[in-house]
XYZ file of C-alpha atoms in Angstrom:
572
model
C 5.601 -41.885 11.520
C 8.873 -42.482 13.438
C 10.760 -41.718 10.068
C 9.256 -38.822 9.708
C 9.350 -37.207 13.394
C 13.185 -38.469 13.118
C 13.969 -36.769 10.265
C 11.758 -33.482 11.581
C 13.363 -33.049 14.789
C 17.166 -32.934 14.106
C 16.292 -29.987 11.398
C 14.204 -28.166 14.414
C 17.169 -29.221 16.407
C 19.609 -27.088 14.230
C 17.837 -24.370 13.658
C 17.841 -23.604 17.470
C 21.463 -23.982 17.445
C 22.182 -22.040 14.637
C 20.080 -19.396 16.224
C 21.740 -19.206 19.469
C 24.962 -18.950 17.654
C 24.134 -15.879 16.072
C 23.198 -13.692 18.819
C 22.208 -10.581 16.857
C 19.380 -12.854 15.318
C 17.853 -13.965 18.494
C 18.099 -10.589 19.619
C 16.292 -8.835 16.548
C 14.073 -11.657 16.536
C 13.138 -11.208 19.935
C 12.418 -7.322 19.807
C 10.283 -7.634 16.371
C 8.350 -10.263 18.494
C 7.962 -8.562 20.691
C 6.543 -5.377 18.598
C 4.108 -7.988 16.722
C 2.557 -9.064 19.783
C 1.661 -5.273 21.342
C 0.756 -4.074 18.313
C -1.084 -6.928 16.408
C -1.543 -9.810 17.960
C -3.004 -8.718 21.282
C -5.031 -6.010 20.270
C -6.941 -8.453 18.205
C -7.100 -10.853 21.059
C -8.586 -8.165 22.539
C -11.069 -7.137 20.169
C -11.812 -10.730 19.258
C -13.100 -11.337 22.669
C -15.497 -8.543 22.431
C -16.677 -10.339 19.217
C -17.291 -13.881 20.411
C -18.129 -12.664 24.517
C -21.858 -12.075 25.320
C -22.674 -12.080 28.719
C -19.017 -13.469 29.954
C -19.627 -16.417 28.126
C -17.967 -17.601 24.110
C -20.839 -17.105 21.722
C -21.178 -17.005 17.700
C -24.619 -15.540 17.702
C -23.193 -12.230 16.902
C -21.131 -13.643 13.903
C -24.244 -15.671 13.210
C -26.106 -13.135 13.034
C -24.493 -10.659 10.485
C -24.100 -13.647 7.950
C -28.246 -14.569 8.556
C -28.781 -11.340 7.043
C -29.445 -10.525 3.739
C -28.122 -7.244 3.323
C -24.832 -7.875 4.744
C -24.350 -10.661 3.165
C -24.532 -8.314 0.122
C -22.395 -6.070 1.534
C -19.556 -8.991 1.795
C -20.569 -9.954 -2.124
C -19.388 -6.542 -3.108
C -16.881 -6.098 -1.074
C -15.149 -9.168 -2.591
C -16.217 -8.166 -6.079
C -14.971 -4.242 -5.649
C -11.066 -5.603 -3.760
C -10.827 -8.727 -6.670
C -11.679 -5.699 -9.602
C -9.090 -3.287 -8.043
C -6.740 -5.836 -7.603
C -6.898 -6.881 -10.720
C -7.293 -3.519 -13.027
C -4.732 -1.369 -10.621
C -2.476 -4.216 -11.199
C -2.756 -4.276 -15.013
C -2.488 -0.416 -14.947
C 0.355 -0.583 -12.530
C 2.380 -3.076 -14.738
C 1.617 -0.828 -17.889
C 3.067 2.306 -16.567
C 5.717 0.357 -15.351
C 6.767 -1.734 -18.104
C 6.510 1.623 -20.323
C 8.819 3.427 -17.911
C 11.715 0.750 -17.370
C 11.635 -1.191 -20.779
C 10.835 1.392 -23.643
C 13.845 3.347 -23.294
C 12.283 6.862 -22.604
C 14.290 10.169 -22.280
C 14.651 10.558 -18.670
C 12.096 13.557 -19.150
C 9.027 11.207 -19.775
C 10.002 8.960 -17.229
C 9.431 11.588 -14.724
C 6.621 12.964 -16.138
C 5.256 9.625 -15.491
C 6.542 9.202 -12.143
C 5.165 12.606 -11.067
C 1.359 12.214 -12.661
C 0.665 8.709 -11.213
C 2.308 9.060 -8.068
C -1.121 12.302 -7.409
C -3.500 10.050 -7.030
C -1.391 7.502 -3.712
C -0.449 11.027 -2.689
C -3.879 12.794 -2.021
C -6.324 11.479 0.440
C -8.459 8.936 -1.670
C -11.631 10.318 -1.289
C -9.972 13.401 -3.089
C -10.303 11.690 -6.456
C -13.637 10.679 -5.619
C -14.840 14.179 -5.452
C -13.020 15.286 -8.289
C -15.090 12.679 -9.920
C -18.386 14.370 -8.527
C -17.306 17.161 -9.787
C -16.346 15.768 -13.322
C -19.646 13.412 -14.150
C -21.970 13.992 -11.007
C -25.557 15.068 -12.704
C -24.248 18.278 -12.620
C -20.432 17.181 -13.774
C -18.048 19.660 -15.549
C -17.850 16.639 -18.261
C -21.237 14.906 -18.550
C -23.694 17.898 -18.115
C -21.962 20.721 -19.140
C -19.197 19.536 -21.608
C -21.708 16.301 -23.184
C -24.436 17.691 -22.303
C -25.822 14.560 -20.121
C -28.889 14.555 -17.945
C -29.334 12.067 -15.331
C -26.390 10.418 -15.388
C -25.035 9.007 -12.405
C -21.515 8.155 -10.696
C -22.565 6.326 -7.488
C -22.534 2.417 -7.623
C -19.810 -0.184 -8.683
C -18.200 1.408 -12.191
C -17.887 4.848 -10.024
C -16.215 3.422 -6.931
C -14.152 0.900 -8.725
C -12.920 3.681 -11.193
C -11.785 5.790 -7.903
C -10.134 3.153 -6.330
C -7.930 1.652 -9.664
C -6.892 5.418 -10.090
C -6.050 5.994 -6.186
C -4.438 2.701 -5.621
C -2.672 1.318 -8.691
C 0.484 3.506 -7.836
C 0.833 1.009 -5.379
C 1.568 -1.444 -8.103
C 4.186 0.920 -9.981
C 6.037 0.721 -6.567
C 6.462 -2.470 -7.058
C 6.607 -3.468 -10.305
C 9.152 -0.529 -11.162
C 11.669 -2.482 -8.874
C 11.405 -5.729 -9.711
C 10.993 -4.426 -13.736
C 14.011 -2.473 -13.380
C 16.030 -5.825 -11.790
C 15.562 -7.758 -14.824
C 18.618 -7.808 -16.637
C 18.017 -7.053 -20.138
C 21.145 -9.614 -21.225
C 18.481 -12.101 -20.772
C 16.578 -10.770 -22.750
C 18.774 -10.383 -25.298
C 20.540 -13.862 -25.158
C 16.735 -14.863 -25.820
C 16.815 -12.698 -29.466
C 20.128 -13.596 -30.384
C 18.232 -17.298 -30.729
C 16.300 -16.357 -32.497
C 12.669 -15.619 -30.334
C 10.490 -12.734 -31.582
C 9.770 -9.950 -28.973
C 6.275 -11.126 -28.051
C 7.585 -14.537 -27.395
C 10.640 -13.202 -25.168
C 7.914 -11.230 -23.187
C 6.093 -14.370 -23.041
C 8.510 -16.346 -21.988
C 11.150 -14.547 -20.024
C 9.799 -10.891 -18.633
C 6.450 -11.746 -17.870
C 7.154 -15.101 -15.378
C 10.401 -12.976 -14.138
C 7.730 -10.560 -12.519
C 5.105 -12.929 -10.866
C 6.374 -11.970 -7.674
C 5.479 -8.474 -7.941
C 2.091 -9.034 -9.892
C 1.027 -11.259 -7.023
C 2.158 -8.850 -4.344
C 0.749 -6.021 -6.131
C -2.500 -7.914 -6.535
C -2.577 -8.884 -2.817
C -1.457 -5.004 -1.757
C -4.504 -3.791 -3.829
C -6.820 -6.394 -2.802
C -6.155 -5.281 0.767
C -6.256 -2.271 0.081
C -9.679 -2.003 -1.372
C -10.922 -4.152 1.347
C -9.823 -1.280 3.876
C -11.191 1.292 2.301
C -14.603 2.426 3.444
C -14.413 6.813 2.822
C -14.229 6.447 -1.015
C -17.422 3.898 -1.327
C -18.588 6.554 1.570
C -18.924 8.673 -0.925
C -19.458 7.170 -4.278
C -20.671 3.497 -3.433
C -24.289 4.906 -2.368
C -26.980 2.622 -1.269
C -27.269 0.707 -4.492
C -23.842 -0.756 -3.488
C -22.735 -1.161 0.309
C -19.655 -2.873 1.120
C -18.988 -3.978 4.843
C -16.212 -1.276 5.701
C -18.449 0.904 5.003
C -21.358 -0.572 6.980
C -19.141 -1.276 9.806
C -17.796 2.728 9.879
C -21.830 3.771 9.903
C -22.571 1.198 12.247
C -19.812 2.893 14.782
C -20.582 5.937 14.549
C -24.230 6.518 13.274
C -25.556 3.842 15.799
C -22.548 3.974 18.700
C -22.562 -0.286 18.238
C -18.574 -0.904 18.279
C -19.659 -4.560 18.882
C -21.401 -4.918 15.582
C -19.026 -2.716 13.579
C -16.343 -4.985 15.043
C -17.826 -7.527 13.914
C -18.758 -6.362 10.540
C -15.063 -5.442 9.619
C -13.895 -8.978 11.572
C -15.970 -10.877 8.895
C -13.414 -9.150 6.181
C -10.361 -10.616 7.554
C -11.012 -14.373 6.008
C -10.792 -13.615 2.762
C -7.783 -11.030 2.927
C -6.161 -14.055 4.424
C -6.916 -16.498 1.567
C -5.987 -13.923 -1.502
C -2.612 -13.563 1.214
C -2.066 -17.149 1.537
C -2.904 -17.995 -2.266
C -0.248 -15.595 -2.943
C 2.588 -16.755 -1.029
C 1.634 -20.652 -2.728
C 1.537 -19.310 -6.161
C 4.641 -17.083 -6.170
C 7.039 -20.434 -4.305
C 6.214 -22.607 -6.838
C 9.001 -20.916 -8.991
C 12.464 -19.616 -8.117
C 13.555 -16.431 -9.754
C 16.794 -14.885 -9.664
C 18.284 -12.379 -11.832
C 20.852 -10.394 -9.522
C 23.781 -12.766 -9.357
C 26.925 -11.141 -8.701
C 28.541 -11.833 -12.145
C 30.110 -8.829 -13.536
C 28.921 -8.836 -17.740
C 28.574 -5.886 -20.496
C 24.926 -4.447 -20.067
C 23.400 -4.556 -23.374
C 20.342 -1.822 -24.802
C 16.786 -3.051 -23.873
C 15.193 -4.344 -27.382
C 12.253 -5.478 -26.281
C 10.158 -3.412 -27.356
C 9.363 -2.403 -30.419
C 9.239 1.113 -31.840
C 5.123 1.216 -33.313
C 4.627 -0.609 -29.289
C 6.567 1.640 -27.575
C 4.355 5.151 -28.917
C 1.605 2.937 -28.355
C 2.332 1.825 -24.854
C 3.391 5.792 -24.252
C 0.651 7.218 -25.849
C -1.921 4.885 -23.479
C 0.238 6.025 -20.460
C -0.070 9.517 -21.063
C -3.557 9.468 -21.862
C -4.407 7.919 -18.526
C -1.744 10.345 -17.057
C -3.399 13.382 -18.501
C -6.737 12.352 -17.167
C -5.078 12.371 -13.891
C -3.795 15.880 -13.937
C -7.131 16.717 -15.071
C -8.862 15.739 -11.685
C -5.697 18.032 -9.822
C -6.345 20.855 -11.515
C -10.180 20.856 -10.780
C -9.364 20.323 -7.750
C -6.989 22.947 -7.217
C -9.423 25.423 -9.183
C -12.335 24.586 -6.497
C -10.020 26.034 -3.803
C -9.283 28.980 -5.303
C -13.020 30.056 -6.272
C -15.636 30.803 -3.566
C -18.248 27.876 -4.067
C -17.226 25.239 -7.283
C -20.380 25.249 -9.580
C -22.089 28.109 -8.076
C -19.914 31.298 -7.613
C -16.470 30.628 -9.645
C -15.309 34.160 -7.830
C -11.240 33.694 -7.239
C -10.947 33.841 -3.400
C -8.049 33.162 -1.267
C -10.535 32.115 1.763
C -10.235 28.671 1.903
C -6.438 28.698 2.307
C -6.826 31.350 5.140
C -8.667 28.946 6.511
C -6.674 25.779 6.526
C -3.619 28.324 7.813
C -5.940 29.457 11.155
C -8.045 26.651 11.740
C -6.402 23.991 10.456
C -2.525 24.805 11.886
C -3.220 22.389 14.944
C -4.196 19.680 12.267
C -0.874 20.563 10.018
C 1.506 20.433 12.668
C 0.496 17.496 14.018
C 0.392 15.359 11.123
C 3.940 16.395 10.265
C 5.141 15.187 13.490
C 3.475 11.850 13.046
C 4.677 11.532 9.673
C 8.410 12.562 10.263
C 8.640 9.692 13.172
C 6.499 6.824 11.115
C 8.910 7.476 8.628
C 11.952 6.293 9.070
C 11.116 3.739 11.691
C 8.096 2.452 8.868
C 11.264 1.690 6.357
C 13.484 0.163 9.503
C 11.213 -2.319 10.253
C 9.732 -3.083 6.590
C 13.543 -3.714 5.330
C 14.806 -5.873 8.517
C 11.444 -8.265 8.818
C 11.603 -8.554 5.236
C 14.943 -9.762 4.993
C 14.554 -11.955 8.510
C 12.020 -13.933 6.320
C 13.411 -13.962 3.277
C 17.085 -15.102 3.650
C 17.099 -16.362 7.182
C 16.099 -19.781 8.288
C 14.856 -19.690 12.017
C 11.278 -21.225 13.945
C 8.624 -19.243 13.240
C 9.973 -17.672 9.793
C 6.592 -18.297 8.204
C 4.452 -17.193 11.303
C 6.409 -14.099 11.549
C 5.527 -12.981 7.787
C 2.271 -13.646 8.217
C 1.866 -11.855 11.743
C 3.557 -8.757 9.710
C 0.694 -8.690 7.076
C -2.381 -9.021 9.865
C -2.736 -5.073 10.009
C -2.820 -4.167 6.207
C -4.629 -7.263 5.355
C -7.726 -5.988 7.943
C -10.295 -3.298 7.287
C -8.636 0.448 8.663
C -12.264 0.281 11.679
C -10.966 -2.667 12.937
C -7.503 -2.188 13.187
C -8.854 1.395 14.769
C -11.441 -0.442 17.088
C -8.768 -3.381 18.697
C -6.290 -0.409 19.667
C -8.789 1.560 20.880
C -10.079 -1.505 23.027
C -6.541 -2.445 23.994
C -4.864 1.063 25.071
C -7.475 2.742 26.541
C -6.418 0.993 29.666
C -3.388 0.538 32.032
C -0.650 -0.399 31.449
C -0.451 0.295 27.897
C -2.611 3.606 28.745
C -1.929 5.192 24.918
C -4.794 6.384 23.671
C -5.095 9.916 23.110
C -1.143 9.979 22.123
C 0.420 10.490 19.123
C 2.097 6.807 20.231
C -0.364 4.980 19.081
C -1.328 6.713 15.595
C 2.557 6.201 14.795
C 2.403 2.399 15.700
C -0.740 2.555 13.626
C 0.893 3.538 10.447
C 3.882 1.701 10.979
C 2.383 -1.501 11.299
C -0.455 -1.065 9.163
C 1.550 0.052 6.291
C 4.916 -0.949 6.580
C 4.110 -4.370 5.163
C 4.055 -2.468 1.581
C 7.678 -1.961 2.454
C 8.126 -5.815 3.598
C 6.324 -7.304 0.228
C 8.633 -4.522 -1.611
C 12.174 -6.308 -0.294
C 10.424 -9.890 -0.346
C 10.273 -9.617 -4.084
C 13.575 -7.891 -4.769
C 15.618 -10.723 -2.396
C 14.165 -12.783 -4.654
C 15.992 -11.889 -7.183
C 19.456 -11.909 -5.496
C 21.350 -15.033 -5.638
C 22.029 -16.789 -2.565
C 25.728 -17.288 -3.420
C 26.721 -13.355 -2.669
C 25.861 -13.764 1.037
C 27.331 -16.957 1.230
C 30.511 -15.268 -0.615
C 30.367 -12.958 2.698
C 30.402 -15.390 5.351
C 33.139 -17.878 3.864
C 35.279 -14.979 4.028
C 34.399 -14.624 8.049
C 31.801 -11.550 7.799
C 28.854 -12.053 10.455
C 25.493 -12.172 9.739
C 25.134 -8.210 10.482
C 27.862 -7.523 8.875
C 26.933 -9.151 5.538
C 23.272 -7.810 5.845
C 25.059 -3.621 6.488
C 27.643 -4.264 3.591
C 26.245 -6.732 1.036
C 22.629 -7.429 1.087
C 21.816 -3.619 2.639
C 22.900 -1.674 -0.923
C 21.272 -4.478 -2.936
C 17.489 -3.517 -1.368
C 18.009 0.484 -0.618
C 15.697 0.731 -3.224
C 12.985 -1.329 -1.069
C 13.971 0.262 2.363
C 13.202 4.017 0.504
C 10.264 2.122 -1.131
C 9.143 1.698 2.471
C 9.958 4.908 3.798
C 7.643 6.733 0.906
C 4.975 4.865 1.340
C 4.638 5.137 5.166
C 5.142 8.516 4.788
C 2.648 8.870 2.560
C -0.179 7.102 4.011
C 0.534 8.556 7.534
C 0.086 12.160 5.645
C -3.329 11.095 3.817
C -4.800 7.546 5.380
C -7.882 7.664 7.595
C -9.726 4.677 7.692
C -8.007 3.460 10.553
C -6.569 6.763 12.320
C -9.656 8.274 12.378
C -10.747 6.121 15.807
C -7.497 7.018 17.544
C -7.047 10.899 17.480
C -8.102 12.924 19.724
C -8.203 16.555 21.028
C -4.865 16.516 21.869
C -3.809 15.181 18.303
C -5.692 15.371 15.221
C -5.195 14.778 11.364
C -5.180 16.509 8.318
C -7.093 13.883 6.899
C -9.619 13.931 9.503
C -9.974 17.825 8.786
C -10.704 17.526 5.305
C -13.521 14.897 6.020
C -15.062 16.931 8.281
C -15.174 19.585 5.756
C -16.436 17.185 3.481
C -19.622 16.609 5.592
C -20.074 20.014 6.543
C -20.225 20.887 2.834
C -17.063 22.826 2.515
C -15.580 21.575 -0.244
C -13.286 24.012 -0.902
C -12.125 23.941 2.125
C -11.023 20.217 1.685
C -9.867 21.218 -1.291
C -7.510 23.662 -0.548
C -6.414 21.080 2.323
C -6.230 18.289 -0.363
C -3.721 20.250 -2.296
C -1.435 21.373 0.810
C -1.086 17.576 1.578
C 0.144 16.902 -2.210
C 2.890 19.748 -1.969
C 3.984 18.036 1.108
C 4.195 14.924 0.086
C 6.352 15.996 -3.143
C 8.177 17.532 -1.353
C 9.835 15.175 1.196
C 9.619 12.497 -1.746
C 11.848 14.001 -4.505
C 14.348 14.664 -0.939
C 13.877 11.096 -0.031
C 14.952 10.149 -4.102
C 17.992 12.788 -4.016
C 19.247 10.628 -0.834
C 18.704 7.250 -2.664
C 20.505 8.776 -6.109
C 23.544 9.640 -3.753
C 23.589 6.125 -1.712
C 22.630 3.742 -4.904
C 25.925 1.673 -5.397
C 27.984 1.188 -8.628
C 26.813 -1.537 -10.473
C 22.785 -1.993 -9.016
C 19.824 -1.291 -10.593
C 19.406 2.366 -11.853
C 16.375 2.736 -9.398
C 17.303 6.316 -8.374
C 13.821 7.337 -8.079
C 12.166 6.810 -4.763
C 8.730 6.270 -7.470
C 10.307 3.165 -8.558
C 10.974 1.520 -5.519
């Protein structure tokens, strides 16, 4: 024991020392601290003591008392079940697209095409597609009744809600897996044919284990996903198949009991935190770089073949065309009066969504055009903080960062709503605390996104940078910053995009003062005006392209000579 404690402390020892000789770290360090604690840590202290308090005194009866019962017990089965499937088939699908796009050598032409259809579904509020999927093979579909002539078939249960969910969340896993893809350097590849290894073994061998990083992450982002979501199995999951985000959003505001919807959604967070620490174990274990610095002759991807690669394109645009599918029904429902009763062309439901719905617009734009930038800020920084700096609490920082995206959207909603609704951190009502919401709720995407790019960069190139005198900031602004632009835009997209169509969370904090677009198009939903939503559905896609092909224009202009050709803000 005195061995051990001796050889313990001195390495604690210099860490503090380095750290307070590198004063930009402790002050960054400090600050992001700082930000963790207000905006994730206490909160939940907060909202934890609602959970365990009963009468001013520490009590598990309440936890107790979910688990004792049968049906919500159930509800945690399928909760698991639905986040493991999602992970697991929005992965798969995510790596396909993305393995097609980067490896196959398409035309430029496809690979946007691609880009463009499976980016519709992350882009849309995700209760969109499940409507679209009423539409298509409800017992009245467009596809089952009227095109196969179907009776009785149904779309509610597990197959429905885990279809929804792979097609709304596996362009998560193209984010990712696009990037770290697109870092491989095919020379390895091809170093691996020259000896004479056939293509499946190279892919075997040599692609597949140089992108565990980004399966796992993608896995863990869909996982978490999935667990958060409670409007799409709102909608689809029926009563055949609850799921506690679900039961805890009912519970909240069917029976006004934020004490057992808190504790409902709290019973979610232990195993987001497993699949999160399971996935930082698995992806240590090996050490992959394949940025290094060394300037060498890029040689033509071969590793595909030419029967795989129309095969691997033909399932890609199959899945792709199925996806434009559910947009244009969609868009055809807002420009008829009532979808499957009166297909009249009518302009109405726009008029609508530009009178009644300007409040909604306008504010969501405001919230989005802040979250933005300061989303990819913090994602890039706290990702590199704990990827390529040593300092105490390196590993409790990371996994402070992942707390919000890892919980259920209710009770990230309830614990600020519990937290600022007094002084001194007075914030609800405020378009404050929605930002903070979406930055730390969704910037992790951006965090996992640099994670797995740094590592991929060799060590050695930063240490290159200090030998020669540079600082720690100024090695991170002019070596390590151009290596992982593609992350930081990575980040910005994504909080942009989940500020203009996330709810699950959100949907506790607005108020009269400031409202969403999503929270518009659910009421619509309820009230039975689809096309309404519809028409609001589609205005939130045009958006969102929008600001994203300006977001990749900037990244084509900054990307530096010599890095990966990840131009595209879809690939990042």
């Amino acid at each position: 024991m005195k061995m051990s404690s001796a050889v313990i402390e001195p390495n604690l020892k210099d860490r503090f020392r380095q750290l307070l000789r590198d004063p930009l770290l402790l002050i960054t360090l400090i600050i992001l601290w700082g930000l963790l604690g207000l905006f994730i840590l206490v909160p939940l202290i907060k909202l934890f003591a609602r959970t365990f308090e009963e009468g001013g005194q520490f009590t598990l009866s309440n936890v107790i008392g979910i688990l004792g019962d049968p049906n919500q017990r159930q509800a945690l089965w399928n909760s698991l079940l639905l986040g493991s499937l999602v992970g697991l088939c929005g992965t798969a699908l995510g790596f396909l697209f993305a393995y097609t796009a980067v490896r196959t050598n398409l035309p430029k032409a496809w690979t946007l095409f691609l880009d463009a259809s499976i980016i519709l579904p992350l882009i849309s509020p995700p209760f969109t597609t499940a409507i679209a999927m009423i539409f298509s093979f409800g017992p009245r579909g467009l596809i089952t009744y009227d095109l196969l002539g179907i009776k009785g078939f149904t779309v509610y249960g597990l197959h429905g809600t885990l279809f929804s969910e792979t097609i709304t969340y596996f362009p998560i896993a193209y984010l990712t897996l696009k990037a770290i893809i697109a870092g491989i350097d095919p020379n390895i590849e091809d170093m691996a044919f020259s000896l004479g290894s056939s293509r499946r073994r190279v892919f075997r061998t040599i692609t597949l284990p140089l992108t565990v990083p980004g399966l796992a992450n993608s896995f863990l982002l869909l996982f978490a996903a999935s667990l958060a979501d409670f409007a799409t199995p709102l909608i689809l999951a029926g009563n055949s198949f609850p799921v506690l985000p679900t039961q805890a959003y009912l519970q909240i505001t069917g029976l006004f009991d934020l004490k057992g919807g808190a504790v409902l959604s709290f019973v979610l967070l232990v195993p987001a935190f497993l699949v999160f620490l399971l996935q930082r174990f698995w992806v240590s274990r090996k050490y992959y770089v394949t940025i290094s610095g060394k300037v060498g002759a890029q040689t033509q991807i071969k590793s595909v073949s030419p029967w795989a690669k129309f095969l691997l394109l033909g399932l890609c645009l199959f899945i792709s065309a199925f996806i434009f599918y559910f947009y244009v029904l969609l868009f055809y429902a807002s420009i008829v009066q009532a979808f499957g009763a009166n297909f009249q062309m009518t302009l109405k439901h726009y008029r609508v969504v530009f009178t009644e719905g300007l409040k909604a617009i306008r504010d969501t734009l405001i919230i989005a055009g802040v979250g933005m930038p300061l989303g990819g800020i913090y994602a890039v920084i706290l990702g590199y903080l704990v990827s390529k700096k040593s300092f105490p609490s390196r590993q409790s920082m990371e996994i402070v960062s992942m707390i919000n995206y890892s919980l259920p959207g209710t009770i990230v909603g309830i614990a600020y709503l519990l937290f600022f609704n007094d002084p001194p951190f007075l914030l609800t009502g405020t378009a404050i605390i929605i930002i903070a919401c979406y930055v730390f709720r969704y910037g992790p995407t951006g965090i996992r996104t640099t994670v797995a790019i740094l590592q991929q960069i060799d060590p050695s190139i930063e240490e290159a940078s200090y030998s020669l005198g540079a600082g720690s900031g100024t090695t991170f602004r002019r070596i390590t910053m151009p290596l992982i632009l593609p992350a930081f835009f990575a980040g910005l997209g994504v909080v942009f995009i989940r500020s203009m169509t996330a709810i699950s969370a959100t949907i506790f904090l607005i108020s009269i003062n400031w409202t969403l677009i999503t929270v518009r198009i659910l009421e619509k939903m309820t009230e039975l005006e689809l096309g309404v939503a519809a028409a609001f559905s589609i205005l939130v896609v045009l958006i969102v392209f929008v600001v994203i092909t300006a977001i990749s224009m900037v990244l084509r202009l900054f990307r530096q000579p010599g890095s990966p050709d990840m131009a595209n803000i879809l690939g990042g």
